[in-house]
Coordinates of C-alpha atoms and ligand atoms in Angstrom, one line a residue:
M1 CA -20.3 -29.9 11.4
T2 CA -20.3 -26.3 10.3
I3 CA -18.7 -23.8 12.6
A4 CA -19.4 -20.0 12.3
L5 CA -16.6 -17.7 13.5
H6 CA -17.1 -13.9 13.8
G7 CA -14.6 -11.1 13.3
V8 CA -14.5 -7.7 11.7
G9 CA -15.1 -7.7 7.9
V10 CA -12.6 -5.2 6.4
S11 CA -12.9 -5.9 2.7
R12 CA -16.1 -6.9 1.0
G13 CA -16.7 -9.9 -1.1
I14 CA -17.3 -13.6 -0.6
A15 CA -14.6 -16.2 -1.1
I16 CA -15.2 -20.0 -1.1
G17 CA -12.2 -22.3 -1.0
K18 CA -9.6 -24.2 0.9
V19 CA -7.6 -22.6 3.7
H20 CA -3.9 -22.2 3.9
I21 CA -2.6 -21.5 7.4
V22 CA 0.4 -19.3 7.9
K23 CA 2.0 -20.1 11.3
R24 CA 5.0 -18.1 12.4
D25 CA 6.0 -19.9 15.5
Q26 CA 8.5 -18.3 17.8
L27 CA 11.6 -20.6 17.6
D28 CA 12.5 -22.0 21.0
I29 CA 16.3 -21.9 21.0
R30 CA 17.8 -23.5 24.1
E31 CA 21.4 -24.0 25.1
Y32 CA 22.7 -27.5 25.9
S33 CA 26.3 -28.8 26.2
I34 CA 27.9 -31.2 23.7
K35 CA 30.3 -33.8 24.9
Q36 CA 33.9 -33.3 23.6
H37 CA 33.8 -36.5 21.4
L38 CA 30.5 -35.3 19.7
I39 CA 31.7 -31.8 18.9
D40 CA 32.7 -32.7 15.3
D41 CA 29.3 -34.2 14.7
E42 CA 27.7 -31.0 16.0
I43 CA 29.8 -29.0 13.6
K44 CA 28.8 -31.3 10.8
R45 CA 25.1 -30.9 11.7
F46 CA 25.6 -27.1 11.5
E47 CA 27.4 -27.3 8.1
N48 CA 24.6 -29.5 6.7
A49 CA 22.0 -27.0 7.9
V50 CA 23.8 -24.1 6.1
T51 CA 24.2 -26.2 2.9
N52 CA 20.5 -27.1 3.0
A53 CA 19.5 -23.4 3.6
R54 CA 21.6 -22.5 0.6
Q55 CA 20.0 -25.2 -1.6
Q56 CA 16.5 -24.1 -0.5
L57 CA 17.2 -20.5 -1.4
R58 CA 18.8 -21.5 -4.7
A59 CA 15.7 -23.6 -5.6
I60 CA 13.5 -20.6 -4.8
R61 CA 15.7 -18.3 -6.8
E62 CA 15.4 -20.7 -9.9
H63 CA 11.7 -21.0 -9.7
I64 CA 10.7 -17.4 -9.4
P65 CA 7.7 -16.8 -11.7
E66 CA 8.2 -14.0 -14.2
S67 CA 5.4 -11.9 -12.6
T68 CA 7.3 -11.7 -9.4
S69 CA 8.9 -8.3 -8.7
A70 CA 12.6 -7.8 -9.1
D71 CA 12.8 -6.7 -5.5
I72 CA 12.1 -10.2 -4.3
E73 CA 14.8 -11.6 -6.5
E74 CA 17.3 -9.1 -5.1
F75 CA 16.2 -10.0 -1.6
I76 CA 16.9 -13.6 -2.2
D77 CA 20.3 -12.9 -3.8
T78 CA 21.4 -10.9 -0.7
H79 CA 20.5 -13.8 1.6
L80 CA 22.4 -16.2 -0.6
L81 CA 25.4 -14.0 -0.3
M82 CA 25.1 -13.9 3.5
L83 CA 24.9 -17.7 3.6
G84 CA 28.4 -17.7 2.1
D85 CA 29.8 -15.2 4.6
V86 CA 32.3 -16.3 7.2
A87 CA 30.5 -14.4 9.9
L88 CA 27.5 -16.7 9.6
T89 CA 29.2 -19.9 8.6
E90 CA 32.6 -20.1 10.3
E91 CA 32.1 -18.1 13.5
P92 CA 29.3 -20.3 14.9
M93 CA 31.5 -23.4 14.3
R94 CA 34.3 -21.7 16.3
L95 CA 31.7 -21.1 19.1
I96 CA 30.5 -24.7 19.1
K97 CA 34.1 -25.8 19.6
E98 CA 35.0 -23.2 22.2
L99 CA 31.9 -23.3 24.3
A100 CA 31.1 -27.0 23.6
C101 CA 27.5 -25.9 23.0
N102 CA 24.8 -26.9 20.5
A103 CA 24.7 -25.4 17.0
E104 CA 21.4 -23.5 17.5
W105 CA 22.9 -21.8 20.5
A106 CA 26.1 -20.9 18.8
L107 CA 24.2 -19.4 15.9
K108 CA 22.0 -17.4 18.3
L109 CA 25.1 -16.0 20.0
Q110 CA 26.7 -15.0 16.7
R111 CA 23.4 -13.5 15.5
D112 CA 23.1 -11.4 18.7
A113 CA 26.7 -10.2 18.3
L114 CA 26.1 -9.2 14.6
V115 CA 22.9 -7.4 15.5
T116 CA 24.6 -5.4 18.2
V117 CA 27.2 -4.2 15.7
F118 CA 24.5 -3.2 13.2
D119 CA 22.5 -1.4 15.9
E120 CA 25.6 0.7 16.8
M121 CA 26.0 1.9 13.2
D122 CA 25.1 5.5 12.5
D123 CA 23.9 4.7 9.0
A124 CA 20.2 4.0 8.9
Y125 CA 20.6 1.9 5.7
L126 CA 23.2 -0.3 7.3
R127 CA 21.2 -0.7 10.4
T128 CA 18.4 -2.3 8.4
R129 CA 20.9 -5.1 7.4
K130 CA 20.2 -6.8 10.7
D131 CA 16.8 -7.8 9.4
D132 CA 18.6 -9.8 6.7
V133 CA 20.8 -11.4 9.3
D134 CA 17.7 -12.5 11.2
Y135 CA 16.0 -13.8 8.0
V136 CA 19.0 -16.0 7.2
V137 CA 19.6 -17.1 10.8
N138 CA 15.9 -18.0 11.1
R139 CA 16.2 -20.2 8.0
I140 CA 19.2 -22.1 9.4
Q141 CA 17.6 -22.4 12.8
R142 CA 14.4 -23.9 11.3
L143 CA 16.5 -26.5 9.5
L144 CA 18.5 -27.3 12.7
L145 CA 15.1 -27.7 14.5
N146 CA 13.7 -29.6 11.5
Q147 CA 11.1 -27.0 10.7
T148 CA 10.2 -26.0 7.2
P149 CA 10.1 -22.5 5.6
L150 CA 6.8 -20.8 5.4
Q151 CA 4.8 -21.7 2.3
H152 CA 4.1 -18.2 1.1
E153 CA 7.8 -17.3 1.1
K154 CA 8.3 -19.9 -1.6
P155 CA 7.6 -18.2 -4.9
D156 CA 6.7 -21.5 -6.6
Q157 CA 4.2 -22.5 -4.0
K158 CA 0.7 -22.9 -5.4
L159 CA -1.6 -20.8 -3.3
A160 CA -3.9 -19.4 -6.0
G161 CA -7.5 -19.5 -4.9
Y162 CA -6.7 -20.3 -1.2
I163 CA -8.1 -18.4 1.7
V164 CA -5.1 -17.4 3.9
M165 CA -5.6 -17.6 7.6
A166 CA -3.0 -16.4 10.1
N167 CA -2.6 -15.0 13.6
D168 CA -1.3 -11.9 12.0
L169 CA -0.1 -10.9 8.5
T170 CA 2.4 -8.1 8.0
P171 CA 2.2 -5.7 5.0
A172 CA 5.3 -7.4 3.7
D173 CA 3.5 -10.8 3.9
T174 CA 0.5 -9.5 2.0
V175 CA 2.8 -8.1 -0.7
L176 CA 4.4 -11.5 -1.1
M177 CA 1.0 -13.3 -1.1
Q178 CA -0.3 -11.0 -3.7
H179 CA 2.0 -12.8 -6.1
H180 CA 0.3 -16.1 -5.3
G181 CA -3.2 -14.9 -6.3
I182 CA -4.8 -15.8 -3.0
A183 CA -8.6 -15.5 -2.8
A184 CA -9.0 -13.9 0.6
F185 CA -7.3 -13.1 4.0
A186 CA -8.4 -13.7 7.5
T187 CA -6.4 -12.9 10.7
E188 CA -7.0 -13.5 14.4
S189 CA -5.6 -10.1 15.3
G190 CA -5.7 -6.6 13.8
G191 CA -8.3 -3.9 13.5
P192 CA -10.3 -2.4 10.6
T193 CA -7.6 0.2 9.7
S194 CA -4.6 -2.0 10.2
H195 CA -2.4 -1.9 7.1
T196 CA -3.1 -5.5 6.3
A197 CA -6.8 -4.5 6.1
I198 CA -6.1 -1.5 4.0
L199 CA -4.0 -3.5 1.6
A200 CA -6.6 -6.3 1.3
R201 CA -9.2 -3.6 0.4
S202 CA -6.9 -2.1 -2.2
L203 CA -6.2 -5.5 -3.7
G204 CA -10.0 -5.9 -3.9
I205 CA -10.0 -9.2 -2.1
P206 CA -12.3 -10.1 0.8
A207 CA -10.8 -10.0 4.2
I208 CA -11.7 -10.4 7.9
V209 CA -9.6 -9.4 10.9
G210 CA -9.9 -9.8 14.7
L211 CA -11.1 -13.5 14.5
Q212 CA -9.9 -14.2 17.9
N213 CA -8.8 -17.8 18.5
A214 CA -10.1 -18.9 15.1
L215 CA -7.0 -21.0 14.4
R216 CA -8.2 -23.4 17.2
Y217 CA -11.1 -24.4 14.9
I218 CA -9.5 -24.4 11.5
K219 CA -6.9 -26.8 10.0
E220 CA -5.0 -26.7 6.8
D221 CA -7.1 -27.5 3.7
D222 CA -10.4 -27.1 5.5
E223 CA -13.1 -25.8 3.2
L224 CA -14.2 -22.3 4.2
I225 CA -16.7 -19.6 3.2
L226 CA -15.4 -16.1 4.0
D227 CA -17.9 -13.3 4.0
G228 CA -16.0 -10.0 4.1
V229 CA -19.1 -7.9 4.5
R230 CA -20.6 -9.6 7.6
G231 CA -17.2 -10.6 9.0
I232 CA -18.1 -14.3 9.1
I233 CA -16.2 -17.5 8.4
L234 CA -18.0 -20.8 8.0
V235 CA -15.8 -23.7 8.5
D236 CA -16.8 -26.9 6.7
P237 CA -20.0 -25.4 5.4
D238 CA -22.9 -27.8 4.6
R239 CA -24.4 -27.9 1.1
Y240 CA -27.2 -25.4 2.0
A241 CA -24.7 -22.8 3.1
L242 CA -22.6 -23.5 0.0
S243 CA -25.5 -23.1 -2.3
D244 CA -26.7 -19.9 -0.6
Y245 CA -23.3 -18.3 -0.7
R246 CA -22.7 -19.3 -4.3
H247 CA -25.9 -17.6 -5.1
L248 CA -24.8 -14.5 -3.2
Q249 CA -21.5 -14.5 -4.9
K250 CA -23.3 -14.4 -8.3
E251 CA -25.6 -11.6 -7.1
E252 CA -22.6 -9.6 -5.9
K253 CA -20.9 -10.0 -9.3
R254 CA -24.0 -8.7 -11.1
Y255 CA -24.2 -5.7 -8.7
Y256 CA -20.6 -4.8 -9.3
S257 CA -20.8 -5.1 -13.0
K258 CA -23.8 -2.8 -12.9
L259 CA -21.8 -0.3 -10.9
G260 CA -19.0 -0.6 -13.4
K261 CA -21.3 1.1 -15.9
L262 CA -21.0 4.3 -13.9
K263 CA -17.3 4.6 -14.8
N264 CA -17.7 7.4 -17.3
K265 CA -20.5 9.2 -15.5
P266 CA -19.7 12.3 -13.5
S267 CA -19.5 12.2 -9.7
I268 CA -22.1 14.9 -9.0
T269 CA -25.0 15.3 -6.5
L270 CA -28.6 15.5 -7.8
D271 CA -28.3 19.3 -7.4
G272 CA -25.1 19.5 -9.5
I273 CA -22.3 19.8 -7.0
S274 CA -19.2 17.9 -8.0
I275 CA -17.5 15.7 -5.5
D276 CA -14.0 14.6 -6.6
L277 CA -13.5 10.8 -6.1
Q278 CA -9.8 10.0 -6.0
A279 CA -7.9 6.7 -5.3
N280 CA -5.6 5.6 -2.5
I281 CA -2.8 3.5 -3.9
E282 CA -0.4 1.2 -2.1
L283 CA 1.6 -0.6 -4.9
P284 CA 2.8 0.9 -8.2
K285 CA 1.0 -1.9 -10.2
D286 CA -2.3 -0.8 -8.7
F287 CA -2.2 2.4 -10.7
E288 CA -4.0 0.7 -13.6
T289 CA -7.1 0.2 -11.4
V290 CA -7.2 3.9 -10.9
V291 CA -8.0 4.4 -14.5
E292 CA -10.3 1.2 -14.6
V293 CA -12.6 2.4 -11.9
G294 CA -12.8 6.0 -13.3
A295 CA -11.0 7.7 -10.3
Q296 CA -10.4 11.4 -10.9
G297 CA -6.8 11.1 -9.6
V298 CA -4.7 9.7 -6.8
G299 CA -5.3 11.4 -3.5
L300 CA -2.9 9.3 -1.6
Y301 CA 0.1 7.3 -2.9
R302 CA 1.6 5.4 0.0
T303 CA 5.2 5.2 -1.0
E304 CA 6.5 3.0 1.9
F305 CA 5.8 -0.1 -0.2
L306 CA 8.7 1.0 -2.4
Y307 CA 10.9 0.2 0.6
M308 CA 9.6 -3.2 1.5
N309 CA 11.1 -6.6 1.2
R310 CA 14.5 -5.4 0.0
E311 CA 17.9 -4.9 1.3
S312 CA 18.5 -1.2 1.0
P313 CA 16.1 1.8 0.4
P314 CA 15.5 3.0 -3.1
D315 CA 17.9 5.7 -4.4
E316 CA 16.8 8.9 -6.1
E317 CA 16.9 7.4 -9.5
E318 CA 14.7 4.5 -8.5
H319 CA 12.1 6.8 -6.9
Y320 CA 12.2 9.0 -10.0
V321 CA 11.6 6.1 -12.4
A322 CA 8.8 4.8 -10.2
Y323 CA 7.0 8.2 -10.1
T324 CA 7.6 8.9 -13.7
K325 CA 6.0 5.5 -14.7
V326 CA 3.0 6.2 -12.5
I327 CA 2.5 9.7 -14.0
E328 CA 2.6 8.2 -17.4
V329 CA -0.1 5.6 -16.5
L330 CA -2.3 8.4 -15.0
N331 CA -2.1 10.3 -18.2
G332 CA -2.8 13.7 -16.9
L333 CA -4.8 12.8 -13.8
P334 CA -3.5 14.5 -10.6
L335 CA -1.1 12.5 -8.3
T336 CA -0.5 13.2 -4.6
I337 CA 2.6 11.5 -3.5
R338 CA 2.9 11.0 0.2
T339 CA 6.4 11.0 1.5
L340 CA 7.7 8.1 3.5
D341 CA 5.6 7.1 6.4
L342 CA 7.6 4.3 8.0
G343 CA 7.5 3.3 11.6
A344 CA 4.9 2.0 14.1
D345 CA 2.7 -0.5 12.1
K346 CA 4.5 0.1 8.8
Q347 CA 7.9 -1.7 9.0
V348 CA 9.9 -2.6 6.0
D349 CA 10.1 -6.2 7.1
G350 CA 6.7 -6.2 8.7
G351 CA 8.2 -5.7 12.1
R352 CA 9.8 -9.1 12.4
Q353 CA 13.3 -7.9 13.2
S354 CA 14.4 -8.2 16.7
G355 CA 16.3 -5.5 18.5
P356 CA 15.6 -3.2 21.4
V357 CA 11.9 -3.0 22.2
I358 CA 10.4 0.4 21.4
N359 CA 7.7 1.4 23.7
N360 CA 4.7 3.3 22.0
P361 CA 6.0 3.0 18.5
A362 CA 3.0 5.0 17.2
L363 CA 4.2 7.9 19.3
G364 CA 7.8 7.4 18.3
L365 CA 10.2 8.0 15.4
R366 CA 7.8 7.5 12.5
A367 CA 6.8 9.3 9.3
I368 CA 8.0 12.9 9.0
R369 CA 9.9 12.6 12.3
L370 CA 12.0 9.7 10.9
C371 CA 12.5 11.6 7.6
L372 CA 13.7 14.8 9.2
K373 CA 16.1 12.8 11.4
E374 CA 17.4 10.8 8.5
P375 CA 17.8 13.3 5.6
A376 CA 19.7 10.6 3.6
L377 CA 16.5 8.7 3.5
F378 CA 14.2 11.6 2.8
R379 CA 16.1 13.9 0.5
P380 CA 16.4 11.5 -2.5
Q381 CA 12.7 11.0 -2.3
L382 CA 11.9 14.7 -2.3
R383 CA 14.4 15.4 -5.0
A384 CA 12.9 12.6 -7.2
I385 CA 9.3 13.8 -6.7
I386 CA 10.3 17.4 -7.6
R387 CA 12.1 16.2 -10.7
A388 CA 9.2 14.0 -11.7
S389 CA 6.8 16.9 -11.4
V390 CA 7.8 18.1 -14.8
H391 CA 6.0 15.1 -16.4
G392 CA 2.5 15.7 -15.0
P393 CA 0.4 17.1 -12.2
V394 CA 2.1 16.1 -9.0
R395 CA 1.7 17.2 -5.4
I396 CA 3.8 16.4 -2.3
M397 CA 2.0 15.4 0.9
I398 CA 3.8 15.1 4.3
P399 CA 2.4 12.6 6.8
M400 CA 1.9 12.9 10.5
L401 CA 2.8 16.5 11.0
S402 CA 2.5 17.5 14.6
N403 CA 4.0 21.0 14.8
I404 CA 4.8 24.0 12.6
H405 CA 8.6 23.5 12.8
E406 CA 8.3 20.3 10.9
I407 CA 6.6 22.1 8.0
Q408 CA 9.2 24.8 8.1
Q409 CA 12.0 22.3 7.9
V410 CA 10.4 20.4 5.0
L411 CA 9.7 23.6 3.1
Q412 CA 13.3 24.7 3.6
M413 CA 14.6 21.3 2.3
I414 CA 12.3 21.7 -0.8
E415 CA 13.6 25.2 -1.4
D416 CA 17.2 24.0 -1.2
I417 CA 16.5 21.2 -3.6
K418 CA 14.8 23.5 -6.1
K419 CA 17.9 25.8 -6.0
E420 CA 20.2 22.9 -6.7
L421 CA 18.0 21.9 -9.7
D422 CA 17.9 25.5 -11.0
V423 CA 21.7 25.6 -10.9
L424 CA 21.9 22.3 -12.9
A425 CA 19.1 23.5 -15.2
I426 CA 17.0 20.4 -14.3
P427 CA 13.3 21.2 -15.0
Y428 CA 10.5 20.8 -12.5
D429 CA 7.0 22.2 -11.9
H430 CA 7.6 25.6 -10.2
E431 CA 3.9 25.6 -9.0
L432 CA 4.4 22.2 -7.3
Q433 CA 2.0 22.1 -4.3
I434 CA 3.1 21.0 -0.8
G435 CA 0.4 19.7 1.5
G436 CA 0.2 18.0 4.8
M437 CA -1.8 15.2 6.4
I438 CA -3.8 16.1 9.4
E439 CA -3.6 13.0 11.5
V440 CA -2.6 14.2 14.9
P441 CA -5.0 16.1 17.2
A442 CA -2.3 18.9 17.8
A443 CA -2.3 19.5 14.0
A444 CA -6.1 19.4 13.8
V445 CA -6.5 22.0 16.7
C446 CA -3.9 24.2 14.9
A447 CA -5.2 23.6 11.4
D448 CA -5.6 27.3 10.8
I449 CA -1.8 27.8 11.4
F450 CA -0.9 24.8 9.2
A451 CA -3.3 26.1 6.5
Q452 CA -1.2 29.3 6.3
Q453 CA 2.0 27.4 5.5
L454 CA 0.6 24.7 3.1
D455 CA -1.1 24.5 -0.2
F456 CA -3.6 21.8 0.9
L457 CA -4.6 19.6 3.8
S458 CA -5.7 16.0 3.7
I459 CA -7.4 14.4 6.8
G460 CA -5.9 11.0 7.6
T461 CA -8.8 9.8 9.7
N462 CA -7.2 6.4 10.4
D463 CA -4.5 8.0 12.6
L464 CA -6.6 10.9 13.7
I465 CA -9.1 8.6 15.3
Q466 CA -6.3 6.5 16.8
Y467 CA -4.6 9.5 18.4
T468 CA -7.7 11.4 19.4
L469 CA -9.3 8.5 21.1
A470 CA -6.1 6.8 22.3
V471 CA -7.2 3.6 20.6
D472 CA -4.6 1.5 18.8
R473 CA -5.9 1.2 15.2
G474 CA -4.4 -2.3 14.9
N475 CA -5.5 -3.8 18.3
E476 CA -8.5 -6.1 18.1
H477 CA -9.1 -5.8 21.8
V478 CA -10.0 -2.2 21.6
S479 CA -11.5 -2.1 18.1
A480 CA -15.0 -1.5 19.5
L481 CA -13.7 1.8 20.8
Y482 CA -12.4 2.8 17.5
S483 CA -15.1 5.0 16.0
A484 CA -15.1 7.7 13.4
V485 CA -18.3 9.3 14.8
E486 CA -17.2 10.0 18.3
P487 CA -17.9 13.7 19.0
A488 CA -14.2 14.4 19.6
V489 CA -13.4 13.1 16.1
I490 CA -16.2 14.9 14.3
R491 CA -15.4 18.2 16.1
L492 CA -11.8 18.0 14.9
I493 CA -12.8 17.1 11.3
R494 CA -15.2 20.1 11.4
T495 CA -12.5 22.4 12.6
I496 CA -10.0 21.3 10.0
I497 CA -12.4 21.8 7.2
Q498 CA -13.5 25.2 8.4
D499 CA -9.9 26.3 8.9
A500 CA -8.9 25.2 5.4
H501 CA -11.9 26.9 3.8
R502 CA -11.2 30.1 5.8
H503 CA -7.6 30.2 4.3
G504 CA -8.8 29.3 0.9
I505 CA -6.9 25.9 0.5
D506 CA -8.2 22.5 -0.6
V507 CA -9.1 19.9 2.0
S508 CA -9.8 16.3 1.4
V509 CA -10.3 13.1 3.4
C510 CA -8.0 10.2 2.6
G511 CA -8.4 7.9 5.6
E512 CA -10.6 4.8 5.4
M513 CA -13.6 6.9 6.5
A514 CA -13.8 8.1 2.9
S515 CA -14.2 4.5 1.7
E516 CA -17.1 3.8 4.0
P517 CA -20.6 4.5 2.5
E518 CA -22.2 5.2 5.8
Y519 CA -19.9 8.3 6.4
I520 CA -20.0 9.9 2.9
M521 CA -23.1 12.1 3.4
L522 CA -21.7 13.2 6.8
L523 CA -18.3 14.2 5.3
V524 CA -19.9 16.0 2.3
G525 CA -22.3 17.7 4.8
L526 CA -19.3 18.9 6.8
G527 CA -17.9 20.5 3.7
I528 CA -15.7 17.9 2.1
R529 CA -15.6 18.0 -1.8
T530 CA -12.7 15.6 -2.4
L531 CA -12.6 12.0 -1.1
S532 CA -9.7 9.7 -1.6
M533 CA -10.5 6.0 -1.1
T534 CA -9.6 2.5 -1.9
P535 CA -10.2 2.1 -5.7
P536 CA -12.8 -0.8 -5.6
M537 CA -15.1 1.5 -3.5
I538 CA -15.2 4.3 -6.1
P539 CA -18.2 3.0 -8.1
E540 CA -20.4 2.4 -5.0
I541 CA -19.6 5.8 -3.5
K542 CA -20.2 7.5 -6.9
Q543 CA -23.6 5.8 -7.0
M544 CA -24.3 7.2 -3.6
I545 CA -23.2 10.8 -4.5
R546 CA -25.4 10.7 -7.6
S547 CA -28.5 9.9 -5.6
V548 CA -28.4 12.6 -3.0
T549 CA -28.5 16.4 -2.8
I550 CA -26.1 18.6 -0.9
E551 CA -29.0 19.7 1.3
D552 CA -29.6 15.9 2.2
C553 CA -25.9 15.8 3.2
N554 CA -26.1 19.1 5.2
I555 CA -29.0 17.7 7.1
V556 CA -27.0 14.6 8.1
A557 CA -24.1 16.8 9.3
R558 CA -26.4 18.9 11.4
K559 CA -25.9 17.8 15.0
D560 CA -29.6 17.2 15.8
N561 CA -29.8 14.7 13.0
F562 CA -26.7 12.9 13.7
F563 CA -28.3 10.1 15.7
F564 CA -30.5 8.9 12.8
T565 CA -27.6 8.6 10.4
T566 CA -24.9 7.2 12.6
G567 CA -26.8 5.6 15.4
F568 CA -24.7 7.8 17.7
I569 CA -26.3 10.1 20.3
P570 CA -24.6 13.5 19.9
I571 CA -24.6 14.6 23.5
L572 CA -21.6 16.8 23.2
L573 CA -21.4 17.7 19.6
Ligands
PEP601 C1 -4.5 7.8 7.8 O1 -3.9 7.8 8.8 O2 -5.8 8.1 7.7 C2 -3.9 7.6 6.5 C3 -4.5 7.7 5.4 O3 -2.6 7.2 6.6 P1 -2.1 5.6 6.9 O4 -3.4 4.8 6.9 O5 -1.2 5.2 5.8 O6 -1.4 5.8 8.2
MG602 MG1 -1.7 7.8 8.7

């Protein structure tokens, strides 16, 4: 029997195929005592688990396909090294003997002790090592408990064409799965602007989030139809549904190939006003799509993906090489590099590491706050961007600014770096522009002050909506409250645009709102002339821009017409 499940469609397209379920069970580690005469057997059981873990990792290492990034290789090498370290091999054996406890418990105790040591380290890089300890410990624990590694973590696993279904997928997971060529994603949790959703859109694969309890009705290898526009999954579809959806899939392809013909056409309204359509990029390899879809540049390069699935953060040289390559691919198109925006929902390991619970991570040490606290993390990136600016048009963009002191500190650091480079006669673009993302209501309200310190502003509507409405962008239980057209949000966007114009600086929108056709006329009517979006949306948005006049857009943005275009009653606008 066909079952229909409903969630939030976050990336368009139709996928038809078998499902692969990613289940990340919380391991239930319990303590029990071992009789004295069985202690040697327990130690043997532990040794076998370590040997098997090593063999598993070696097998993965040997079968890494060529297309897999070098980062993943390094990641596995580090874990292999750890599996040979006495701290993880001999110490648990000593604990088994001393406490007469089971191997799982001894390993847990040793893991907790190691993590405490890492937590106490001052060095942020070393502190991240505890994630690796957890990864390795988890692999041994799974073997002790007779559980298998997760499929998508095995590079040789054949997942191409599968629809991946999970309770939740972290950005780090999605990066790994990208290597498998999966056809679509679906998750039980998550909201429309969660990073998994954004990544799915940028990969151009259909995705649905917020399918609450869907895993109760789906089992491995079930046949599914996933409709990313309507947010529907059909489990075990009958032949009528299959034939209808195959037809729709063909129609979709035809529509997109028609849109593809707009690639070299200008993005101008019917009355000749040019609207710059730029791309948001997550992964360095996505830069080729920027050129393919005819984007006029990159308005947001999210650099945190350079930090994911690896042991230590990239150094200055690695940043420099990455940015230089991108500049080369863009061949003269402008590139806005956003500095590191880690924290909250963007964790290097997808947030799987244990450690002290952080309350309200979205209000905590993330983005520019983290960077200013950890100059050793931030400085190499700034220096690399400044050095790379000599190769092409580059701008620096600072995320999540909430007060003017942060801007002053960043500007000071940039000045210091420039002086250093001058002394060493290292070239850079002396006109390099520094801009800020307006994502926090405090920054929006004071946009006029920010505009006097910066060269451009970019409105990050994903976070601006979250912080303005106090609605967690990744929480499916409140996703109905997450709305770009709440009067509070529109008022702030209007203020930011007016303040930027008043001070004669550029202002753009780079949040997901700029990728959504229903908001484009509103944003243009509010005064936006540059939109940065997920690359697959550029042809459709261009088609839209080319079929309206600025006056049409102005009418949409006039408050008395708001209702007709957004379905929202503008009581307080
Ligand atoms: C935003 O907040 O709108 C934004 C573009 O940044 P991110 O989605 O990466 O937080
Ligand atoms: Mg943001």
